[in-house]
Amino acid sequence: MGTDIRGFPECRSTYRTLDVDDASRHAAISLDLLYGGRDYEAFGCLFGVRNHAGFRPLAGHRDLPPDAAAGTRAEFGLWGRDAHGASWIGWPELTRVDWSEPAERPDERADLYRRGADGDWVFSGKVFPDRPDRAEGETWERDGVLLRMGRMTRREAVPADGEWRPVWATMGALAEVHGDENVRLVVWFDN
């Protein structure tokens, strides 16, 4: 059974608001409309869920924020016991991430490479190794594929031009209008 991510970019509206501290948060758009993937590397890097790559999560298991938007709370409530790993991360945090930072430990899985049309090895995914005692940097061939034990960087887990780009673009646009400190992403997971 796979794990999927749910949630909303949220924004505290500051446009035409006299008292910013009293402004309520709004669920801007469902994450389902911005992100269509099931990317365990990103889930682990960002929120510590399915963290096979060994990252120190940027925002691991913070729970729903106490001031979560009404729409976010309502949707989260619909998931009931199936919802887990709730967390959130603010736009200011995301803008300060060192995307070159490596995972804290080597990945539990091996990088899998297949021969491309030109004969060179091409990354094809991740698999659990045939033995648990494989060392970081170890490379071996099996059944016509090349396998390598390694350590990912945050940028490899969340590519700048990857599936998270629409989420970051939406949050960035909201931050331009309402200020960085008023934008965050609230998420939870289901199996």
PDB file of C-alpha atoms in Angstrom:
ATOM      1  CA  MET A   1       0.000   0.000   0.000  1.00  0.00           C
ATOM      2  CA  GLY A   2       1.339   3.422  -0.952  1.00  0.00           C
ATOM      3  CA  THR A   3       1.399   6.698   0.914  1.00  0.00           C
ATOM      4  CA  ASP A   4      -0.146   9.842  -0.558  1.00  0.00           C
ATOM      5  CA  ILE A   5       0.122  13.463   0.541  1.00  0.00           C
ATOM      6  CA  ARG A   6      -2.830  15.810   1.165  1.00  0.00           C
ATOM      7  CA  GLY A   7      -3.057  19.407   2.267  1.00  0.00           C
ATOM      8  CA  PHE A   8      -3.150  23.063   1.301  1.00  0.00           C
ATOM      9  CA  PRO A   9      -0.881  26.036   0.869  1.00  0.00           C
ATOM     10  CA  GLU A  10      -2.345  28.478   3.371  1.00  0.00           C
ATOM     11  CA  CYS A  11      -2.209  32.236   3.465  1.00  0.00           C
ATOM     12  CA  ARG A  12      -3.098  34.863   6.019  1.00  0.00           C
ATOM     13  CA  SER A  13      -4.683  37.588   3.931  1.00  0.00           C
ATOM     14  CA  THR A  14      -3.125  40.998   4.475  1.00  0.00           C
ATOM     15  CA  TYR A  15      -4.729  42.717   1.506  1.00  0.00           C
ATOM     16  CA  ARG A  16      -7.150  45.410   2.738  1.00  0.00           C
ATOM     17  CA  THR A  17      -6.797  44.201   6.322  1.00  0.00           C
ATOM     18  CA  LEU A  18      -6.373  46.841   8.982  1.00  0.00           C
ATOM     19  CA  ASP A  19      -5.053  44.518  11.680  1.00  0.00           C
ATOM     20  CA  VAL A  20      -2.774  41.833  10.217  1.00  0.00           C
ATOM     21  CA  ASP A  21      -2.626  39.996  13.566  1.00  0.00           C
ATOM     22  CA  ASP A  22      -6.402  39.464  13.415  1.00  0.00           C
ATOM     23  CA  ALA A  23      -6.419  38.277   9.796  1.00  0.00           C
ATOM     24  CA  SER A  24      -7.510  34.670   9.441  1.00  0.00           C
ATOM     25  CA  ARG A  25      -5.793  32.023   7.392  1.00  0.00           C
ATOM     26  CA  HIS A  26      -7.249  30.639   4.205  1.00  0.00           C
ATOM     27  CA  ALA A  27      -6.673  27.310   2.486  1.00  0.00           C
ATOM     28  CA  ALA A  28      -5.551  28.633  -0.902  1.00  0.00           C
ATOM     29  CA  ILE A  29      -5.846  25.556  -3.140  1.00  0.00           C
ATOM     30  CA  SER A  30      -5.871  21.808  -2.589  1.00  0.00           C
ATOM     31  CA  LEU A  31      -2.462  20.209  -2.917  1.00  0.00           C
ATOM     32  CA  ASP A  32      -4.185  17.586  -5.114  1.00  0.00           C
ATOM     33  CA  LEU A  33      -4.530  20.274  -7.800  1.00  0.00           C
ATOM     34  CA  LEU A  34      -0.862  21.319  -7.645  1.00  0.00           C
ATOM     35  CA  TYR A  35       1.006  18.101  -6.976  1.00  0.00           C
ATOM     36  CA  GLY A  36       0.143  14.786  -8.544  1.00  0.00           C
ATOM     37  CA  GLY A  37       2.946  12.579  -7.344  1.00  0.00           C
ATOM     38  CA  ARG A  38       3.900   9.995  -4.810  1.00  0.00           C
ATOM     39  CA  ASP A  39       7.510  10.920  -4.209  1.00  0.00           C
ATOM     40  CA  TYR A  40       8.916   9.266  -1.110  1.00  0.00           C
ATOM     41  CA  GLU A  41      12.271  11.053  -1.452  1.00  0.00           C
ATOM     42  CA  ALA A  42      10.493  14.408  -1.217  1.00  0.00           C
ATOM     43  CA  PHE A  43       8.142  13.196   1.538  1.00  0.00           C
ATOM     44  CA  GLY A  44      11.165  12.124   3.615  1.00  0.00           C
ATOM     45  CA  CYS A  45      13.230  15.227   2.900  1.00  0.00           C
ATOM     46  CA  LEU A  46      10.424  17.659   3.665  1.00  0.00           C
ATOM     47  CA  PHE A  47       8.314  15.901   6.316  1.00  0.00           C
ATOM     48  CA  GLY A  48      10.082  12.713   7.472  1.00  0.00           C
ATOM     49  CA  VAL A  49       7.462  10.355   6.000  1.00  0.00           C
ATOM     50  CA  ARG A  50       8.793   7.270   4.154  1.00  0.00           C
ATOM     51  CA  ASN A  51      12.282   8.620   4.818  1.00  0.00           C
ATOM     52  CA  HIS A  52      14.312   5.791   3.271  1.00  0.00           C
ATOM     53  CA  ALA A  53      16.952   8.271   2.096  1.00  0.00           C
ATOM     54  CA  GLY A  54      17.830   9.296   5.667  1.00  0.00           C
ATOM     55  CA  PHE A  55      17.179  13.038   5.650  1.00  0.00           C
ATOM     56  CA  ARG A  56      16.813  15.264   8.671  1.00  0.00           C
ATOM     57  CA  PRO A  57      13.262  16.333   7.828  1.00  0.00           C
ATOM     58  CA  LEU A  58      12.759  20.046   7.299  1.00  0.00           C
ATOM     59  CA  ALA A  59       9.370  19.940   9.065  1.00  0.00           C
ATOM     60  CA  GLY A  60       8.830  16.500  10.536  1.00  0.00           C
ATOM     61  CA  HIS A  61       5.564  15.694  12.321  1.00  0.00           C
ATOM     62  CA  ARG A  62       4.701  19.161  13.622  1.00  0.00           C
ATOM     63  CA  ASP A  63       0.965  18.312  13.653  1.00  0.00           C
ATOM     64  CA  LEU A  64      -1.657  20.683  12.317  1.00  0.00           C
ATOM     65  CA  PRO A  65      -0.937  24.263  13.334  1.00  0.00           C
ATOM     66  CA  PRO A  66      -3.353  25.489  16.030  1.00  0.00           C
ATOM     67  CA  ASP A  67      -4.485  28.307  13.720  1.00  0.00           C
ATOM     68  CA  ALA A  68      -4.958  26.109  10.621  1.00  0.00           C
ATOM     69  CA  ALA A  69      -7.465  27.459   8.118  1.00  0.00           C
ATOM     70  CA  ALA A  70     -11.048  26.272   8.545  1.00  0.00           C
ATOM     71  CA  GLY A  71     -10.963  24.605   5.118  1.00  0.00           C
ATOM     72  CA  THR A  72      -7.780  22.737   6.014  1.00  0.00           C
ATOM     73  CA  ARG A  73      -9.231  21.528   9.318  1.00  0.00           C
ATOM     74  CA  ALA A  74     -12.448  20.406   7.631  1.00  0.00           C
ATOM     75  CA  GLU A  75     -10.627  18.414   4.948  1.00  0.00           C
ATOM     76  CA  PHE A  76      -8.222  16.893   7.485  1.00  0.00           C
ATOM     77  CA  GLY A  77     -11.208  15.840   9.606  1.00  0.00           C
ATOM     78  CA  LEU A  78     -12.724  13.954   6.669  1.00  0.00           C
ATOM     79  CA  TRP A  79      -9.695  11.635   6.595  1.00  0.00           C
ATOM     80  CA  GLY A  80     -10.218  10.583  10.215  1.00  0.00           C
ATOM     81  CA  ARG A  81      -7.944   7.764  11.380  1.00  0.00           C
ATOM     82  CA  ASP A  82      -6.435   7.378   7.908  1.00  0.00           C
ATOM     83  CA  ALA A  83      -4.631  10.726   8.239  1.00  0.00           C
ATOM     84  CA  HIS A  84      -1.137  10.622   9.749  1.00  0.00           C
ATOM     85  CA  GLY A  85       2.128  12.579   9.739  1.00  0.00           C
ATOM     86  CA  ALA A  86       0.453  16.004   9.826  1.00  0.00           C
ATOM     87  CA  SER A  87       2.914  18.857   9.576  1.00  0.00           C
ATOM     88  CA  TRP A  88       3.499  22.292   8.124  1.00  0.00           C
ATOM     89  CA  ILE A  89       6.338  24.406   6.797  1.00  0.00           C
ATOM     90  CA  GLY A  90       6.464  28.162   6.330  1.00  0.00           C
ATOM     91  CA  TRP A  91       7.520  29.892   3.148  1.00  0.00           C
ATOM     92  CA  PRO A  92      10.403  31.678   4.939  1.00  0.00           C
ATOM     93  CA  GLU A  93      11.823  28.270   5.953  1.00  0.00           C
ATOM     94  CA  LEU A  94      11.596  26.993   2.397  1.00  0.00           C
ATOM     95  CA  THR A  95      13.373  30.023   0.982  1.00  0.00           C
ATOM     96  CA  ARG A  96      16.334  29.392   3.326  1.00  0.00           C
ATOM     97  CA  VAL A  97      16.828  25.662   2.633  1.00  0.00           C
ATOM     98  CA  ASP A  98      20.328  24.548   1.683  1.00  0.00           C
ATOM     99  CA  TRP A  99      19.295  22.257  -1.162  1.00  0.00           C
ATOM    100  CA  SER A 100      22.872  20.943  -1.492  1.00  0.00           C
ATOM    101  CA  GLU A 101      22.714  19.451   2.029  1.00  0.00           C
ATOM    102  CA  PRO A 102      23.190  15.662   1.973  1.00  0.00           C
ATOM    103  CA  ALA A 103      21.046  13.189   3.868  1.00  0.00           C
ATOM    104  CA  GLU A 104      22.258  12.347   7.369  1.00  0.00           C
ATOM    105  CA  ARG A 105      22.905   8.730   6.446  1.00  0.00           C
ATOM    106  CA  PRO A 106      23.198   6.668   3.285  1.00  0.00           C
ATOM    107  CA  ASP A 107      19.988   5.668   1.555  1.00  0.00           C
ATOM    108  CA  GLU A 108      18.520   2.299   2.568  1.00  0.00           C
ATOM    109  CA  ARG A 109      17.933   1.659  -1.125  1.00  0.00           C
ATOM    110  CA  ALA A 110      20.336   1.290  -4.004  1.00  0.00           C
ATOM    111  CA  ASP A 111      20.324   3.537  -7.065  1.00  0.00           C
ATOM    112  CA  LEU A 112      19.352   1.426 -10.073  1.00  0.00           C
ATOM    113  CA  TYR A 113      20.898   2.148 -13.475  1.00  0.00           C
ATOM    114  CA  ARG A 114      20.011   0.572 -16.850  1.00  0.00           C
ATOM    115  CA  ARG A 115      21.843   0.891 -20.158  1.00  0.00           C
ATOM    116  CA  GLY A 116      20.507   3.707 -22.324  1.00  0.00           C
ATOM    117  CA  ALA A 117      20.277   3.645 -26.121  1.00  0.00           C
ATOM    118  CA  ASP A 118      23.848   4.997 -26.303  1.00  0.00           C
ATOM    119  CA  GLY A 119      25.142   2.270 -23.968  1.00  0.00           C
ATOM    120  CA  ASP A 120      25.706   4.585 -20.989  1.00  0.00           C
ATOM    121  CA  TRP A 121      24.220   3.874 -17.577  1.00  0.00           C
ATOM    122  CA  VAL A 122      21.020   5.853 -16.938  1.00  0.00           C
ATOM    123  CA  PHE A 123      19.412   6.277 -13.506  1.00  0.00           C
ATOM    124  CA  SER A 124      16.188   4.276 -13.440  1.00  0.00           C
ATOM    125  CA  GLY A 125      14.970   4.336  -9.840  1.00  0.00           C
ATOM    126  CA  LYS A 126      15.586   2.899  -6.386  1.00  0.00           C
ATOM    127  CA  VAL A 127      15.461  -0.678  -5.099  1.00  0.00           C
ATOM    128  CA  PHE A 128      16.241  -2.325  -1.801  1.00  0.00           C
ATOM    129  CA  PRO A 129      19.606  -4.128  -2.097  1.00  0.00           C
ATOM    130  CA  ASP A 130      19.975  -7.899  -2.065  1.00  0.00           C
ATOM    131  CA  ARG A 131      21.936  -7.660   1.205  1.00  0.00           C
ATOM    132  CA  PRO A 132      21.465  -5.200   4.072  1.00  0.00           C
ATOM    133  CA  ASP A 133      25.223  -4.877   4.685  1.00  0.00           C
ATOM    134  CA  ARG A 134      26.062  -3.013   1.477  1.00  0.00           C
ATOM    135  CA  ALA A 135      28.320  -0.010   2.170  1.00  0.00           C
ATOM    136  CA  GLU A 136      27.915   3.563   0.969  1.00  0.00           C
ATOM    137  CA  GLY A 137      29.604   3.928  -2.407  1.00  0.00           C
ATOM    138  CA  GLU A 138      29.527   0.186  -3.127  1.00  0.00           C
ATOM    139  CA  THR A 139      28.623  -0.623  -6.727  1.00  0.00           C
ATOM    140  CA  TRP A 140      27.696  -3.977  -8.246  1.00  0.00           C
ATOM    141  CA  GLU A 141      26.020  -5.442 -11.321  1.00  0.00           C
ATOM    142  CA  ARG A 142      23.135  -7.884 -11.233  1.00  0.00           C
ATOM    143  CA  ASP A 143      20.935  -9.171 -14.045  1.00  0.00           C
ATOM    144  CA  GLY A 144      22.162  -6.536 -16.505  1.00  0.00           C
ATOM    145  CA  VAL A 145      21.639  -3.551 -14.206  1.00  0.00           C
ATOM    146  CA  LEU A 146      24.088  -1.486 -12.170  1.00  0.00           C
ATOM    147  CA  LEU A 147      23.341  -0.803  -8.507  1.00  0.00           C
ATOM    148  CA  ARG A 148      25.020   1.754  -6.242  1.00  0.00           C
ATOM    149  CA  MET A 149      24.608   2.594  -2.574  1.00  0.00           C
ATOM    150  CA  GLY A 150      24.684   6.350  -2.060  1.00  0.00           C
ATOM    151  CA  ARG A 151      23.538   9.403  -0.176  1.00  0.00           C
ATOM    152  CA  MET A 152      21.097  11.899  -1.678  1.00  0.00           C
ATOM    153  CA  THR A 153      21.101  15.669  -1.452  1.00  0.00           C
ATOM    154  CA  ARG A 154      17.939  17.643  -0.786  1.00  0.00           C
ATOM    155  CA  ARG A 155      18.011  18.919  -4.397  1.00  0.00           C
ATOM    156  CA  GLU A 156      18.087  15.352  -5.713  1.00  0.00           C
ATOM    157  CA  ALA A 157      15.073  14.562  -3.535  1.00  0.00           C
ATOM    158  CA  VAL A 158      13.174  17.717  -4.538  1.00  0.00           C
ATOM    159  CA  PRO A 159      14.365  18.849  -8.001  1.00  0.00           C
ATOM    160  CA  ALA A 160      13.850  22.553  -8.757  1.00  0.00           C
ATOM    161  CA  ASP A 161      12.034  21.715 -11.990  1.00  0.00           C
ATOM    162  CA  GLY A 162      10.218  18.687 -10.588  1.00  0.00           C
ATOM    163  CA  GLU A 163       6.700  17.948  -9.386  1.00  0.00           C
ATOM    164  CA  TRP A 164       6.913  20.395  -6.470  1.00  0.00           C
ATOM    165  CA  ARG A 165       7.524  23.407  -8.749  1.00  0.00           C
ATOM    166  CA  PRO A 166       3.785  24.355  -8.986  1.00  0.00           C
ATOM    167  CA  VAL A 167       3.489  24.209  -5.178  1.00  0.00           C
ATOM    168  CA  TRP A 168       6.495  26.503  -4.708  1.00  0.00           C
ATOM    169  CA  ALA A 169       5.235  28.849  -7.463  1.00  0.00           C
ATOM    170  CA  THR A 170       1.830  29.144  -5.784  1.00  0.00           C
ATOM    171  CA  MET A 171       3.359  29.799  -2.386  1.00  0.00           C
ATOM    172  CA  GLY A 172       5.761  32.330  -3.879  1.00  0.00           C
ATOM    173  CA  ALA A 173       2.922  34.200  -5.588  1.00  0.00           C
ATOM    174  CA  LEU A 174       0.952  34.344  -2.323  1.00  0.00           C
ATOM    175  CA  ALA A 175       4.059  35.576  -0.494  1.00  0.00           C
ATOM    176  CA  GLU A 176       4.531  38.396  -3.023  1.00  0.00           C
ATOM    177  CA  VAL A 177       1.058  39.711  -2.200  1.00  0.00           C
ATOM    178  CA  HIS A 178       0.760  38.922   1.522  1.00  0.00           C
ATOM    179  CA  GLY A 179       4.364  38.635   2.759  1.00  0.00           C
ATOM    180  CA  ASP A 180       6.584  35.587   3.262  1.00  0.00           C
ATOM    181  CA  GLU A 181       5.657  35.142   6.935  1.00  0.00           C
ATOM    182  CA  ASN A 182       1.963  34.770   6.033  1.00  0.00           C
ATOM    183  CA  VAL A 183       2.347  31.737   3.745  1.00  0.00           C
ATOM    184  CA  ARG A 184       2.829  28.104   4.702  1.00  0.00           C
ATOM    185  CA  LEU A 185       2.121  24.592   3.468  1.00  0.00           C
ATOM    186  CA  VAL A 186       0.008  22.343   5.722  1.00  0.00           C
ATOM    187  CA  VAL A 187       0.058  18.607   4.913  1.00  0.00           C
ATOM    188  CA  TRP A 188      -0.890  15.134   6.119  1.00  0.00           C
ATOM    189  CA  PHE A 189      -0.530  11.674   4.646  1.00  0.00           C
ATOM    190  CA  ASP A 190      -2.763   8.689   4.061  1.00  0.00           C
ATOM    191  CA  ASN A 191      -2.117   5.080   3.107  1.00  0.00           C
TER     192      ASN A 191
END
